[in-house]
PDB file of C-alpha atoms in Angstrom:
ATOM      1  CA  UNK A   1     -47.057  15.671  62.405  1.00  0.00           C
ATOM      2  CA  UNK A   2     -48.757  16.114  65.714  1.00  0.00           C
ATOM      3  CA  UNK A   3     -51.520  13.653  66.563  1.00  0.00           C
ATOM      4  CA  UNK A   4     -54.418  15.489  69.118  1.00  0.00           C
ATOM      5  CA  UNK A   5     -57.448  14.291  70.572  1.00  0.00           C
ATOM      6  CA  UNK A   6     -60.385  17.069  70.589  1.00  0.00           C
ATOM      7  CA  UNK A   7     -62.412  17.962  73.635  1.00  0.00           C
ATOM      8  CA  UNK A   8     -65.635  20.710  73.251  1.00  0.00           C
ATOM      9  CA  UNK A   9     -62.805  23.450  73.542  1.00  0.00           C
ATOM     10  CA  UNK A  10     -61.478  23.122  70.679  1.00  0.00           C
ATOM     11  CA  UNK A  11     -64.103  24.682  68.758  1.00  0.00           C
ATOM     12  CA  UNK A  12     -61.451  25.897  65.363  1.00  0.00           C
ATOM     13  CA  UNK A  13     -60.074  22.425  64.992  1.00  0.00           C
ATOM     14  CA  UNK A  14     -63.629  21.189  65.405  1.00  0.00           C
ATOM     15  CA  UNK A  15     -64.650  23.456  62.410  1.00  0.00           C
ATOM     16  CA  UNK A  16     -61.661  22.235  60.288  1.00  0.00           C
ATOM     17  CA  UNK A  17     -62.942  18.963  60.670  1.00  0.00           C
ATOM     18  CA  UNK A  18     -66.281  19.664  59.668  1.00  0.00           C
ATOM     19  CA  UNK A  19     -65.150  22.127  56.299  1.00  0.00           C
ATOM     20  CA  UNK A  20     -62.649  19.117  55.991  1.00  0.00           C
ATOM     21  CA  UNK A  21     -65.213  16.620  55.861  1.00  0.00           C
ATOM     22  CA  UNK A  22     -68.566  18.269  54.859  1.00  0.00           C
ATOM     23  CA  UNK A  23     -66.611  21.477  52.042  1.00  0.00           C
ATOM     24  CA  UNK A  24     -68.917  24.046  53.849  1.00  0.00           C
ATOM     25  CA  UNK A  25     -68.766  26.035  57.302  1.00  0.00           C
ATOM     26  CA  UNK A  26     -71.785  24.188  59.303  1.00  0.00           C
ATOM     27  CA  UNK A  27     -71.782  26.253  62.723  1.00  0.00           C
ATOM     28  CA  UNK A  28     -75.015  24.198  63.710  1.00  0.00           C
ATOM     29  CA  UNK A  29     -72.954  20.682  63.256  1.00  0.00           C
ATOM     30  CA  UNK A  30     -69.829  22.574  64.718  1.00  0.00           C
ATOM     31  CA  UNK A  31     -72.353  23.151  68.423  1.00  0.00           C
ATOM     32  CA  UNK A  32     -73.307  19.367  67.438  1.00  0.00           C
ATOM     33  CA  UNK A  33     -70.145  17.867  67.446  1.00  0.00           C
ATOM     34  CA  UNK A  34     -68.834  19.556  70.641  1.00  0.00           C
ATOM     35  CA  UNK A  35     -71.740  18.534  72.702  1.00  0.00           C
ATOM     36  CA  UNK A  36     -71.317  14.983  72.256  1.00  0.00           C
ATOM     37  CA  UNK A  37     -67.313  15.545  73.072  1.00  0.00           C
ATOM     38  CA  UNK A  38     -67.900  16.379  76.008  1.00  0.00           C
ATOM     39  CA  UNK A  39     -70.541  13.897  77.100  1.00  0.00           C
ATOM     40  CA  UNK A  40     -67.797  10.986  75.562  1.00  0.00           C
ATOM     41  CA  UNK A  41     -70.590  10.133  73.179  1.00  0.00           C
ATOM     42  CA  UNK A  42     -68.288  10.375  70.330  1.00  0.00           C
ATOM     43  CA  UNK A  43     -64.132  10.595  70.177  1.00  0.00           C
ATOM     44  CA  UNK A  44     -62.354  12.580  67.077  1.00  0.00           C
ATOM     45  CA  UNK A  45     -58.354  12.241  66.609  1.00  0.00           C
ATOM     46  CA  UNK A  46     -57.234  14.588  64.347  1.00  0.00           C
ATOM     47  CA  UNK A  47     -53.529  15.066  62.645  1.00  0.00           C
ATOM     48  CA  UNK A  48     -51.571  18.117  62.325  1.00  0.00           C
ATOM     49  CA  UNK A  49     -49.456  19.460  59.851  1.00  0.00           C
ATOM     50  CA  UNK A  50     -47.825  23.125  60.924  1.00  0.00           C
ATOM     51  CA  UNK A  51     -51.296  23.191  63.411  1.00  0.00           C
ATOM     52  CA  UNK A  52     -53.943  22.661  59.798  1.00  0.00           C
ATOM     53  CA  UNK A  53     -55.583  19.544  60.017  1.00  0.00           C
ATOM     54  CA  UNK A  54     -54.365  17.011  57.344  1.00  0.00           C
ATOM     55  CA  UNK A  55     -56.785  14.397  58.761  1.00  0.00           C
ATOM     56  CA  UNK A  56     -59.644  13.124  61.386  1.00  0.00           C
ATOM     57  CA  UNK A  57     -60.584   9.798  62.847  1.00  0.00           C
ATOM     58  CA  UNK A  58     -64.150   9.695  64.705  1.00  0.00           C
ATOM     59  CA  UNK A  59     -64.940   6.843  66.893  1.00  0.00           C
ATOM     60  CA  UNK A  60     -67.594   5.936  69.342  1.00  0.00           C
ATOM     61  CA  UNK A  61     -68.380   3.231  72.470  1.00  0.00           C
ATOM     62  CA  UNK A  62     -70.505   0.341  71.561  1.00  0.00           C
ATOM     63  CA  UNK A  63     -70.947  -2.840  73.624  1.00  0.00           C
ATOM     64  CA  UNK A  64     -70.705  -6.171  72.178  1.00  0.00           C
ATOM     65  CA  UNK A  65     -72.795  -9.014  73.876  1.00  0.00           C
ATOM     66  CA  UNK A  66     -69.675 -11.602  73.333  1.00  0.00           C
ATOM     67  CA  UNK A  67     -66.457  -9.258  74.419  1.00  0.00           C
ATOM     68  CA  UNK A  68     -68.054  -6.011  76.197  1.00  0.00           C
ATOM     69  CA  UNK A  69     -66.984  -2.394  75.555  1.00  0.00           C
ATOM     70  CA  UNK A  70     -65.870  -1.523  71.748  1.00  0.00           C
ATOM     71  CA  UNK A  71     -64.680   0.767  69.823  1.00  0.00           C
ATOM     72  CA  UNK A  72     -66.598   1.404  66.431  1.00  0.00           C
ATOM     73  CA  UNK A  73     -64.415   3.588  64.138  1.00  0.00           C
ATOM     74  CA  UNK A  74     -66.979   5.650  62.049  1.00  0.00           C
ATOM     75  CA  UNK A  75     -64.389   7.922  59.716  1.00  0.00           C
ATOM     76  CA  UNK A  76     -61.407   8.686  58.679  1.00  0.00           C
ATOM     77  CA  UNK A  77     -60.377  11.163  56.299  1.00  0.00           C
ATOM     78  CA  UNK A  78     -57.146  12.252  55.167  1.00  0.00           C
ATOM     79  CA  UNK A  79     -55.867  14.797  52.677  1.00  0.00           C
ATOM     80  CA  UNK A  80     -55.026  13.013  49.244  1.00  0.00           C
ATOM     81  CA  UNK A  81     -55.841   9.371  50.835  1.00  0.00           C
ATOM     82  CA  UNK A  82     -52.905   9.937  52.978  1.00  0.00           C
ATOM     83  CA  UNK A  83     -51.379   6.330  54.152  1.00  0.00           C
ATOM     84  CA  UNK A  84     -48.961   7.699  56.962  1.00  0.00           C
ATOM     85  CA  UNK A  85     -51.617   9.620  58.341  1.00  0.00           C
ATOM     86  CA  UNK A  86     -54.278   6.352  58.425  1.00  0.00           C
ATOM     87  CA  UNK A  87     -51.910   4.580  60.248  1.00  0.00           C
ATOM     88  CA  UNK A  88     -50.888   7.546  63.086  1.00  0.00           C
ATOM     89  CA  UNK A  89     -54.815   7.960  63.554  1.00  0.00           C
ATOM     90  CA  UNK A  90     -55.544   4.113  64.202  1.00  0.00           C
ATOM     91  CA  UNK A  91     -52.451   3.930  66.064  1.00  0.00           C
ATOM     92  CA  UNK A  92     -53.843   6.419  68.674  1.00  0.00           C
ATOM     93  CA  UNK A  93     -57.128   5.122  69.007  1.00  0.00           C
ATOM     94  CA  UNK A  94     -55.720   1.893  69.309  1.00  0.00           C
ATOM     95  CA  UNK A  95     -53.368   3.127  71.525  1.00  0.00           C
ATOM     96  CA  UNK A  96     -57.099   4.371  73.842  1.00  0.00           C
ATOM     97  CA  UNK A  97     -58.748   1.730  73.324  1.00  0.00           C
ATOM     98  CA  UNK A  98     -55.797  -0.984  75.223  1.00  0.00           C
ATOM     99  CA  UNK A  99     -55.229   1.538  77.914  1.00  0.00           C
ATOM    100  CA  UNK A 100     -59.259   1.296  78.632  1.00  0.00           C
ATOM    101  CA  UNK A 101     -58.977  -2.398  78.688  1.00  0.00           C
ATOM    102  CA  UNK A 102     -60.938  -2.606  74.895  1.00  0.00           C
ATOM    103  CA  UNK A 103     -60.165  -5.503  72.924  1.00  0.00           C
ATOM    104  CA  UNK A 104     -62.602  -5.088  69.879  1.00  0.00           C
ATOM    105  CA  UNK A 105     -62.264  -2.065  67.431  1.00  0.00           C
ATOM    106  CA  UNK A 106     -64.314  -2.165  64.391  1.00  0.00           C
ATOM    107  CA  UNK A 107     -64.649  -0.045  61.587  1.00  0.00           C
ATOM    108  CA  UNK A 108     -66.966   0.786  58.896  1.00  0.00           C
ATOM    109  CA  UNK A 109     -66.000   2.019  54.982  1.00  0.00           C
ATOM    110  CA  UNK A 110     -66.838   2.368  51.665  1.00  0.00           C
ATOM    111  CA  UNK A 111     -63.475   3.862  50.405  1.00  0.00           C
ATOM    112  CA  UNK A 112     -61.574   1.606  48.335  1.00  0.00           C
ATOM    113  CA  UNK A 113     -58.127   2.809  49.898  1.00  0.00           C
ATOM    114  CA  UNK A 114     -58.839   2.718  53.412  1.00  0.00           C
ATOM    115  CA  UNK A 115     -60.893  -0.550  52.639  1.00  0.00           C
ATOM    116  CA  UNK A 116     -56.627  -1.639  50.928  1.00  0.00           C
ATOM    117  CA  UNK A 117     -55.280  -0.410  54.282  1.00  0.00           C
ATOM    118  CA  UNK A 118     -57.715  -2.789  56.501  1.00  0.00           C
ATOM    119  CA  UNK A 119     -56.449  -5.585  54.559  1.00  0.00           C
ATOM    120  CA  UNK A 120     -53.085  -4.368  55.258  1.00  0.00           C
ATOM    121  CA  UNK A 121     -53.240  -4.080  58.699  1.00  0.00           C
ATOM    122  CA  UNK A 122     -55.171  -7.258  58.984  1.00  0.00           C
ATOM    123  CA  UNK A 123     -58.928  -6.472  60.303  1.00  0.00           C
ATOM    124  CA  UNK A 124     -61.067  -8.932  59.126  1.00  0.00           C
ATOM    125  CA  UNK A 125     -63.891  -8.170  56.728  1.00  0.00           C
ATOM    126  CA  UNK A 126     -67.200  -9.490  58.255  1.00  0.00           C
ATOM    127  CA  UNK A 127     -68.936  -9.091  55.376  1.00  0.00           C
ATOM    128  CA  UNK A 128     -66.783 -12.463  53.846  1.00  0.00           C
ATOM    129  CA  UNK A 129     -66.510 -14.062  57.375  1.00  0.00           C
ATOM    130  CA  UNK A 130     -70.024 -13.344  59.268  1.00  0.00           C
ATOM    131  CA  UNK A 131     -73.549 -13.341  58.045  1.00  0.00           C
ATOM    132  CA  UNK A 132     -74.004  -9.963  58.939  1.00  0.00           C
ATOM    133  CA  UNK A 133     -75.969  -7.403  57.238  1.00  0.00           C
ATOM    134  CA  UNK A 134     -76.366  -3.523  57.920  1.00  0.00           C
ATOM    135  CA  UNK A 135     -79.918  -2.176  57.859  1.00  0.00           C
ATOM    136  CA  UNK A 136     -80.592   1.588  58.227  1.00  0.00           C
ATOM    137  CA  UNK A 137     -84.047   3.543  59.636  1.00  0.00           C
ATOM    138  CA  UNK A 138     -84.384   7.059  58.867  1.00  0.00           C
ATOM    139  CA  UNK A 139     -86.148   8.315  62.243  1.00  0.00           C
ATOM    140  CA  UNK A 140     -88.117  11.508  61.067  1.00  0.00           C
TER     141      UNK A 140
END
């Protein structure tokens, strides 16, 4: 299993990501996806199996008022709720996130399994320790 960051170039991994995640060919969110690569808006990790992608892991900056720069871990898919390839994934962008000095990675889930594997790798769940809520706004 390889373990590969994406940059804009690499447009066919990009798409196997997207087919991966989405089950349909989205060239518009393909264009999407690559722009924001290359501005560092967005980071995706990807694992490979004989060069197919077998799973993804897209993260993104955020800045916390009590510890600074962040890392926000938005998701991570894996074929048949793959536990190897959960841990490879956070293990690289844990691996980026101490060699830019981060010290806060956070993640966000509704998956039951990867939900089991926080608990196994000890993040703490907010939602029993903090009184945090999410709220959402649809900007149309």
């Amino acid at each position: 299993m390889e373990i590969k960051s994406l940059s804009g170039e690499h447009t066919t991994l990009i798409r196997d990501v997207v087919i991966m995640y989405t089950k349909c060919d989205n060239h518009q969110r393909v264009d999407e996806i690559k722009v924001l690569l290359e501005s560092g808006s967005i980071g995706i990790i990807v694992a490979l199996d004989d060069d197919k992608v077998s799973g993804f892991l897209l993260h993104y900056g955020h800045y916390s008022t009590w510890v600074g720069p962040s890392t926000v871990i938005k998701h991570v898919y894996t074929v048949n709720q793959d536990k190897l390839i959960f841990t490879k994934l956070l293990e690289e962008v844990v691996k980026q996130c101490r060699a830019k000095g981060i010290q806060r990675l956070d993640m966000f889930t509704e998956d039951a399994w990867v939900k089991e594997m926080l608990v196994e790798l000890n993040f703490v769940n907010l939602s029993e320790t903090e009184d945090w809520d999410t709220y959402r706004l649809e900007v149309q």
